[in-house]
Short mmCIF file of C-alpha atoms in Angstrom, two decimals:
data_model
loop_
_atom_site.label_atom_id
_atom_site.label_comp_id
_atom_site.label_asym_id
_atom_site.label_seq_id
_atom_site.Cartn_x
_atom_site.Cartn_y
_atom_site.Cartn_z
CA THR A 18 1.65 23.86 -61.69
CA ASN A 19 4.63 25.98 -62.68
CA VAL A 20 7.68 24.19 -63.99
CA ALA A 21 11.15 25.70 -64.12
CA TYR A 22 14.14 24.26 -65.92
CA ILE A 23 17.67 25.27 -66.79
CA MET A 24 19.06 24.44 -70.20
CA VAL A 25 22.60 25.23 -71.28
CA THR A 26 23.20 25.83 -74.97
CA HIS A 27 25.71 27.60 -77.19
CA SER A 28 23.02 28.42 -79.75
CA VAL A 29 21.46 31.86 -79.36
CA GLU A 30 18.52 30.95 -81.58
CA GLU A 31 17.82 27.78 -79.58
CA ALA A 32 17.95 29.71 -76.30
CA VAL A 33 15.47 32.32 -77.57
CA TYR A 34 13.14 29.66 -79.01
CA LEU A 35 13.11 27.53 -75.84
CA GLY A 36 13.52 29.99 -72.96
CA GLY A 37 11.31 32.52 -71.26
CA SER A 38 14.41 34.17 -69.78
CA ILE A 39 17.91 33.99 -71.25
CA GLN A 40 20.88 34.28 -68.90
CA VAL A 41 24.09 35.50 -70.56
CA MET A 42 27.16 34.06 -68.86
CA ALA A 43 30.79 35.14 -69.19
CA GLY A 44 34.11 35.09 -67.40
CA GLN A 45 36.42 32.50 -65.91
CA PRO A 46 34.86 31.00 -63.93
CA ALA A 47 31.63 31.77 -65.73
CA SER A 48 28.95 33.77 -63.94
CA MET A 49 25.59 35.27 -64.87
CA ARG A 50 26.13 38.69 -66.44
CA GLN A 51 22.73 39.67 -67.81
CA ALA A 52 19.17 38.34 -67.84
CA ILE A 53 17.12 38.99 -70.97
CA ALA A 54 13.34 38.62 -70.79
CA ASN A 55 11.66 36.72 -73.61
CA PRO A 56 7.92 37.43 -73.29
CA GLY A 57 7.02 35.89 -76.68
CA PHE A 58 8.42 32.48 -75.72
CA GLY A 59 5.97 29.65 -76.40
CA ARG A 60 3.62 31.70 -78.55
CA GLU A 61 2.57 30.15 -81.86
CA GLY A 62 4.49 31.67 -84.76
CA PHE A 63 7.02 33.30 -82.42
CA ARG A 64 10.02 31.92 -84.30
CA GLN A 65 9.00 33.82 -87.45
CA SER A 66 8.15 37.08 -85.67
CA GLU A 67 10.13 40.31 -85.52
CA GLU A 68 10.01 40.00 -81.71
CA TYR A 69 11.96 36.71 -81.92
CA PHE A 70 14.67 38.30 -84.04
CA GLN A 71 14.85 41.32 -81.72
CA VAL A 72 15.48 39.06 -78.71
CA VAL A 73 18.15 37.18 -80.72
CA ARG A 74 19.83 40.54 -81.46
CA SER A 75 19.62 41.54 -77.78
CA VAL A 76 21.31 38.31 -76.68
CA ARG A 77 24.07 38.70 -79.28
CA GLU A 78 24.65 42.33 -78.21
CA ALA A 79 24.94 41.24 -74.56
CA MET A 80 27.41 38.51 -75.54
CA ASP A 81 29.49 41.05 -77.47
CA ARG A 82 29.61 43.35 -74.42
CA PHE A 83 30.99 40.61 -72.17
CA TRP A 84 33.24 38.82 -74.69
CA VAL A 85 36.91 38.58 -73.75
CA PRO A 86 39.46 37.48 -76.36
CA CYS A 87 41.78 34.58 -75.63
CA ASP A 88 45.28 35.36 -74.46
CA ALA A 89 48.42 33.35 -73.71
CA ASN A 90 47.54 33.07 -70.00
CA MET A 91 44.26 31.21 -70.57
CA PRO A 92 44.29 27.40 -70.31
CA GLU A 93 44.00 25.25 -73.45
CA ALA A 94 40.57 23.97 -72.29
CA VAL A 95 39.22 27.55 -72.39
CA CYS A 96 40.99 28.78 -75.53
CA PRO A 97 42.11 25.87 -77.75
CA ALA A 98 45.05 26.56 -80.07
CA GLU A 99 44.05 27.02 -83.70
#
């Protein structure tokens, strides 16, 4: 049988290691912005492969595209003061 699960993480490497498809979320409220396929997921040795690192780079690039800096109008829970 096929099993589907949703896991939320803030670790790009963990997402790529554990997920067959990575959903990049952004915004307030957050919404799905981009799906990134991960065809090597689950394959032995995947975590040491160039394909793994390419998917990690793809996720980071997507996150950079949708990143919005904090501003004074955002609530403390979203953008904590430093």
